[in-house]
Amino acid sequence: MQHPFLVGITGGSASGKTTFLRRLLAAFPERDICLISQDNYYHPREQQQRDAQGFENFDLPGSIDSAAYAADVRQLRNGQEVRRKEYTFNNPNVVPQDL
């Protein structure tokens, strides 16, 4: 069995990751590429760490459910399907999609 090829893209908030990835996705047939966004692995707002001013800080490493992310990447590497709900950035007006 041939394992999928993984590429990690990192960068700070608003650094252009999503713009780059949209262009990358457009360059391949849909069946040949998929995107796993860490945005969809944020812990719920009530579990977020707070910064020195008492605000939720979604840029801290602990804001992401790293164990779930790693488990899903392992499943994909093993050729298994992964299902996850879209993270809606705590917007109550957005219905999360199945990814």
CSV table of N, CA and C in Angstrom, one decimal:
chain,number,residue,atom,x,y,z
A,1,MET,N,0.8,-1.2,0.0
A,1,MET,CA,0.0,0.0,0.0
A,1,MET,C,0.9,1.2,0.0
A,2,GLN,N,0.6,2.1,-0.9
A,2,GLN,CA,1.4,3.4,-1.0
A,2,GLN,C,0.8,4.4,0.0
A,3,HIS,N,1.6,5.0,0.9
A,3,HIS,CA,1.1,6.0,1.8
A,3,HIS,C,1.0,7.3,1.2
A,4,PRO,N,0.0,8.1,1.6
A,4,PRO,CA,-0.1,9.5,1.1
A,4,PRO,C,1.1,10.3,1.4
A,5,PHE,N,1.4,11.3,0.6
A,5,PHE,CA,2.5,12.2,0.8
A,5,PHE,C,2.0,13.4,1.6
A,6,LEU,N,2.6,13.7,2.7
A,6,LEU,CA,2.1,14.8,3.6
A,6,LEU,C,3.0,16.0,3.5
A,7,VAL,N,2.4,17.2,3.5
A,7,VAL,CA,3.1,18.4,3.5
A,7,VAL,C,2.5,19.3,4.5
A,8,GLY,N,3.4,19.8,5.4
A,8,GLY,CA,2.9,20.7,6.5
A,8,GLY,C,3.2,22.2,6.1
A,9,ILE,N,2.2,23.0,6.3
A,9,ILE,CA,2.4,24.5,6.1
A,9,ILE,C,2.1,25.1,7.4
A,10,THR,N,3.1,25.9,7.9
A,10,THR,CA,2.9,26.6,9.1
A,10,THR,C,3.1,28.1,8.9
A,11,GLY,N,2.7,28.9,9.9
A,11,GLY,CA,2.9,30.3,9.9
A,11,GLY,C,2.0,31.0,10.9
A,12,GLY,N,2.3,32.2,11.2
A,12,GLY,CA,1.5,32.9,12.2
A,12,GLY,C,0.1,33.3,11.7
A,13,SER,N,-0.7,33.8,12.6
A,13,SER,CA,-2.0,34.2,12.2
A,13,SER,C,-1.9,35.3,11.1
A,14,ALA,N,-2.8,35.1,10.1
A,14,ALA,CA,-2.9,36.1,8.9
A,14,ALA,C,-1.6,36.2,8.1
A,15,SER,N,-0.8,35.1,8.0
A,15,SER,CA,0.4,35.1,7.3
A,15,SER,C,0.3,34.7,5.8
A,16,GLY,N,-0.9,34.2,5.4
A,16,GLY,CA,-1.1,33.8,4.0
A,16,GLY,C,-1.2,32.3,3.8
A,17,LYS,N,-1.3,31.6,4.9
A,17,LYS,CA,-1.3,30.1,4.7
A,17,LYS,C,-2.6,29.7,3.9
A,18,THR,N,-3.7,30.2,4.2
A,18,THR,CA,-4.9,29.8,3.5
A,18,THR,C,-4.9,30.2,2.1
A,19,THR,N,-4.4,31.4,1.8
A,19,THR,CA,-4.3,31.8,0.4
A,19,THR,C,-3.4,30.9,-0.4
A,20,PHE,N,-2.3,30.6,0.2
A,20,PHE,CA,-1.3,29.7,-0.5
A,20,PHE,C,-2.0,28.3,-0.7
A,21,LEU,N,-2.7,27.8,0.3
A,21,LEU,CA,-3.3,26.5,0.2
A,21,LEU,C,-4.4,26.4,-0.8
A,22,ARG,N,-5.2,27.5,-0.9
A,22,ARG,CA,-6.2,27.5,-1.9
A,22,ARG,C,-5.6,27.4,-3.3
A,23,ARG,N,-4.5,28.0,-3.5
A,23,ARG,CA,-3.8,27.9,-4.9
A,23,ARG,C,-3.2,26.6,-5.1
A,24,LEU,N,-2.7,26.0,-4.0
A,24,LEU,CA,-2.1,24.6,-4.1
A,24,LEU,C,-3.2,23.6,-4.4
A,25,LEU,N,-4.4,23.7,-3.7
A,25,LEU,CA,-5.5,22.8,-4.0
A,25,LEU,C,-6.0,22.9,-5.4
A,26,ALA,N,-6.0,24.1,-5.9
A,26,ALA,CA,-6.5,24.3,-7.3
A,26,ALA,C,-5.6,23.7,-8.4
A,27,ALA,N,-4.4,23.4,-8.0
A,27,ALA,CA,-3.4,22.9,-8.9
A,27,ALA,C,-3.5,21.3,-9.1
A,28,PHE,N,-4.3,20.7,-8.3
A,28,PHE,CA,-4.4,19.2,-8.3
A,28,PHE,C,-5.9,18.8,-8.5
A,29,PRO,N,-6.1,17.6,-9.1
A,29,PRO,CA,-7.5,17.1,-9.1
A,29,PRO,C,-8.0,16.9,-7.7
A,30,GLU,N,-9.3,17.1,-7.5
A,30,GLU,CA,-9.8,17.1,-6.1
A,30,GLU,C,-9.6,15.7,-5.5
A,31,ARG,N,-9.7,14.6,-6.2
A,31,ARG,CA,-9.5,13.3,-5.7
A,31,ARG,C,-8.1,13.0,-5.2
A,32,ASP,N,-7.1,13.8,-5.7
A,32,ASP,CA,-5.7,13.6,-5.4
A,32,ASP,C,-5.1,14.4,-4.2
A,33,ILE,N,-5.9,15.3,-3.6
A,33,ILE,CA,-5.4,16.1,-2.6
A,33,ILE,C,-6.5,16.5,-1.6
A,34,CYS,N,-6.1,16.6,-0.3
A,34,CYS,CA,-7.0,17.1,0.7
A,34,CYS,C,-6.3,18.0,1.7
A,35,LEU,N,-7.1,18.8,2.4
A,35,LEU,CA,-6.5,19.8,3.3
A,35,LEU,C,-7.0,19.4,4.7
A,36,ILE,N,-6.1,19.4,5.6
A,36,ILE,CA,-6.5,19.2,7.0
A,36,ILE,C,-6.1,20.5,7.7
A,37,SER,N,-7.0,21.3,8.1
A,37,SER,CA,-6.7,22.6,8.8
A,37,SER,C,-6.7,22.4,10.3
A,38,GLN,N,-5.7,22.9,11.0
A,38,GLN,CA,-5.6,22.8,12.4
A,38,GLN,C,-6.7,23.7,13.0
A,39,ASP,N,-7.3,24.6,12.2
A,39,ASP,CA,-8.4,25.4,12.7
A,39,ASP,C,-9.5,24.6,13.2
A,40,ASN,N,-9.7,23.4,12.6
A,40,ASN,CA,-10.8,22.5,12.9
A,40,ASN,C,-10.5,21.6,14.1
A,41,TYR,N,-9.4,21.9,14.8
A,41,TYR,CA,-9.0,21.2,16.0
A,41,TYR,C,-8.9,22.1,17.2
A,42,TYR,N,-9.4,23.3,17.1
A,42,TYR,CA,-9.4,24.1,18.3
A,42,TYR,C,-10.3,23.5,19.4
A,43,HIS,N,-9.8,23.6,20.7
A,43,HIS,CA,-10.6,23.3,21.8
A,43,HIS,C,-11.8,24.2,21.8
A,44,PRO,N,-12.9,23.9,22.4
A,44,PRO,CA,-14.0,24.8,22.6
A,44,PRO,C,-13.6,26.0,23.4
A,45,ARG,N,-14.3,27.1,23.1
A,45,ARG,CA,-13.9,28.4,23.7
A,45,ARG,C,-13.8,28.3,25.2
A,46,GLU,N,-14.7,27.6,25.9
A,46,GLU,CA,-14.7,27.5,27.3
A,46,GLU,C,-13.5,26.8,27.8
A,47,GLN,N,-12.8,26.1,27.0
A,47,GLN,CA,-11.5,25.3,27.4
A,47,GLN,C,-10.3,26.1,27.0
A,48,GLN,N,-10.4,27.2,26.3
A,48,GLN,CA,-9.2,27.9,25.9
A,48,GLN,C,-8.4,28.5,27.0
A,49,GLN,N,-7.1,28.6,26.8
A,49,GLN,CA,-6.2,29.2,27.8
A,49,GLN,C,-6.4,30.7,27.7
A,50,ARG,N,-6.2,31.4,28.8
A,50,ARG,CA,-6.3,32.9,28.8
A,50,ARG,C,-4.9,33.5,28.9
A,51,ASP,N,-4.8,34.7,28.2
A,51,ASP,CA,-3.5,35.4,28.3
A,51,ASP,C,-3.5,36.3,29.6
A,52,ALA,N,-2.4,37.1,29.7
A,52,ALA,CA,-2.2,37.9,30.9
A,52,ALA,C,-3.4,38.9,31.1
A,53,GLN,N,-4.1,39.3,30.1
A,53,GLN,CA,-5.2,40.2,30.2
A,53,GLN,C,-6.5,39.5,30.4
A,54,GLY,N,-6.5,38.2,30.4
A,54,GLY,CA,-7.7,37.4,30.7
A,54,GLY,C,-8.5,37.0,29.5
A,55,PHE,N,-8.0,37.3,28.3
A,55,PHE,CA,-8.7,36.9,27.0
A,55,PHE,C,-8.2,35.6,26.5
A,56,GLU,N,-9.2,34.9,25.9
A,56,GLU,CA,-8.8,33.6,25.2
A,56,GLU,C,-7.8,33.9,24.2
A,57,ASN,N,-6.7,33.1,24.2
A,57,ASN,CA,-5.6,33.3,23.2
A,57,ASN,C,-5.5,32.0,22.3
A,58,PHE,N,-6.1,32.1,21.1
A,58,PHE,CA,-6.1,31.0,20.2
A,58,PHE,C,-4.8,30.8,19.5
A,59,ASP,N,-3.8,31.6,19.8
A,59,ASP,CA,-2.5,31.4,19.2
A,59,ASP,C,-1.5,30.6,20.1
A,60,LEU,N,-2.0,30.3,21.3
A,60,LEU,CA,-1.1,29.4,22.2
A,60,LEU,C,-1.2,28.0,21.7
A,61,PRO,N,-0.1,27.3,21.8
A,61,PRO,CA,-0.1,25.9,21.4
A,61,PRO,C,-1.2,25.0,22.0
A,62,GLY,N,-1.5,25.3,23.3
A,62,GLY,CA,-2.5,24.5,24.0
A,62,GLY,C,-3.9,24.7,23.5
A,63,SER,N,-4.1,25.7,22.6
A,63,SER,CA,-5.5,26.0,22.1
A,63,SER,C,-6.0,24.9,21.1
A,64,ILE,N,-5.0,24.1,20.6
A,64,ILE,CA,-5.3,23.1,19.6
A,64,ILE,C,-5.4,21.7,20.3
A,65,ASP,N,-6.3,20.9,19.9
A,65,ASP,CA,-6.4,19.5,20.4
A,65,ASP,C,-5.4,18.7,19.5
A,66,SER,N,-4.1,18.7,20.0
A,66,SER,CA,-3.0,18.1,19.2
A,66,SER,C,-3.1,16.6,19.1
A,67,ALA,N,-3.7,16.0,20.2
A,67,ALA,CA,-3.8,14.5,20.2
A,67,ALA,C,-4.8,14.1,19.1
A,68,ALA,N,-6.0,14.8,19.0
A,68,ALA,CA,-6.9,14.5,18.0
A,68,ALA,C,-6.4,14.7,16.6
A,69,TYR,N,-5.6,15.8,16.4
A,69,TYR,CA,-5.0,16.2,15.1
A,69,TYR,C,-4.1,15.0,14.7
A,70,ALA,N,-3.2,14.6,15.6
A,70,ALA,CA,-2.2,13.6,15.3
A,70,ALA,C,-2.9,12.3,15.0
A,71,ALA,N,-4.0,11.9,15.7
A,71,ALA,CA,-4.7,10.7,15.5
A,71,ALA,C,-5.3,10.7,14.1
A,72,ASP,N,-5.9,11.8,13.7
A,72,ASP,CA,-6.5,11.9,12.3
A,72,ASP,C,-5.4,11.8,11.2
A,73,VAL,N,-4.3,12.5,11.5
A,73,VAL,CA,-3.2,12.4,10.5
A,73,VAL,C,-2.7,10.9,10.3
A,74,ARG,N,-2.6,10.2,11.5
A,74,ARG,CA,-2.2,8.8,11.4
A,74,ARG,C,-3.2,8.0,10.6
A,75,GLN,N,-4.5,8.3,10.8
A,75,GLN,CA,-5.5,7.5,10.1
A,75,GLN,C,-5.4,7.8,8.6
A,76,LEU,N,-5.2,9.0,8.2
A,76,LEU,CA,-5.1,9.3,6.8
A,76,LEU,C,-3.8,8.7,6.2
A,77,ARG,N,-2.7,8.7,7.0
A,77,ARG,CA,-1.5,8.0,6.5
A,77,ARG,C,-1.7,6.5,6.3
A,78,ASN,N,-2.7,6.0,7.0
A,78,ASN,CA,-3.0,4.5,6.9
A,78,ASN,C,-4.1,4.3,5.9
A,79,GLY,N,-4.5,5.3,5.1
A,79,GLY,CA,-5.5,5.2,4.1
A,79,GLY,C,-6.9,5.1,4.6
A,80,GLN,N,-7.1,5.6,5.8
A,80,GLN,CA,-8.5,5.5,6.4
A,80,GLN,C,-9.1,6.9,6.2
A,81,GLU,N,-10.4,6.9,6.2
A,81,GLU,CA,-11.2,8.1,6.1
A,81,GLU,C,-11.3,8.8,7.5
A,82,VAL,N,-11.3,10.1,7.5
A,82,VAL,CA,-11.5,10.9,8.7
A,82,VAL,C,-12.7,11.8,8.5
A,83,ARG,N,-13.5,11.9,9.5
A,83,ARG,CA,-14.6,12.8,9.5
A,83,ARG,C,-14.5,13.8,10.7
A,84,ARG,N,-14.8,15.0,10.5
A,84,ARG,CA,-14.7,16.0,11.5
A,84,ARG,C,-15.7,17.2,11.2
A,85,LYS,N,-16.1,17.8,12.2
A,85,LYS,CA,-17.0,19.0,12.0
A,85,LYS,C,-16.1,20.2,11.9
A,86,GLU,N,-16.5,21.1,11.0
A,86,GLU,CA,-15.8,22.4,10.8
A,86,GLU,C,-15.9,23.2,12.0
A,87,TYR,N,-14.8,23.9,12.3
A,87,TYR,CA,-14.7,24.8,13.4
A,87,TYR,C,-15.2,26.2,12.9
A,88,THR,N,-16.2,26.8,13.6
A,88,THR,CA,-16.8,28.0,13.1
A,88,THR,C,-16.4,29.2,13.8
A,89,PHE,N,-15.2,29.1,14.4
A,89,PHE,CA,-14.7,30.3,15.1
A,89,PHE,C,-15.7,30.9,16.1
A,90,ASN,N,-16.4,30.0,16.8
A,90,ASN,CA,-17.4,30.4,17.8
A,90,ASN,C,-18.5,31.4,17.3
A,91,ASN,N,-18.8,31.3,16.0
A,91,ASN,CA,-19.8,32.1,15.4
A,91,ASN,C,-21.1,31.3,15.4
A,92,PRO,N,-22.1,31.8,16.3
A,92,PRO,CA,-23.3,31.0,16.4
A,92,PRO,C,-24.2,31.1,15.2
A,93,ASN,N,-23.9,32.0,14.2
A,93,ASN,CA,-24.7,32.1,13.0
A,93,ASN,C,-24.2,31.2,11.9
A,94,VAL,N,-23.2,30.4,12.1
A,94,VAL,CA,-22.6,29.5,11.1
A,94,VAL,C,-22.9,28.1,11.6
A,95,VAL,N,-23.5,27.3,10.7
A,95,VAL,CA,-23.7,25.9,11.0
A,95,VAL,C,-22.5,25.1,10.5
A,96,PRO,N,-21.8,24.4,11.4
A,96,PRO,CA,-20.6,23.7,11.0
A,96,PRO,C,-20.9,22.6,10.0
A,97,GLN,N,-20.0,22.6,9.0
A,97,GLN,CA,-20.1,21.5,7.9
A,97,GLN,C,-19.4,20.3,8.3
A,98,ASP,N,-19.8,19.2,7.8
A,98,ASP,CA,-19.0,17.9,7.9
A,98,ASP,C,-17.9,18.0,7.0
A,99,LEU,N,-16.7,17.7,7.4
A,99,LEU,CA,-15.5,17.7,6.6
A,99,LEU,C,-15.0,16.3,6.3
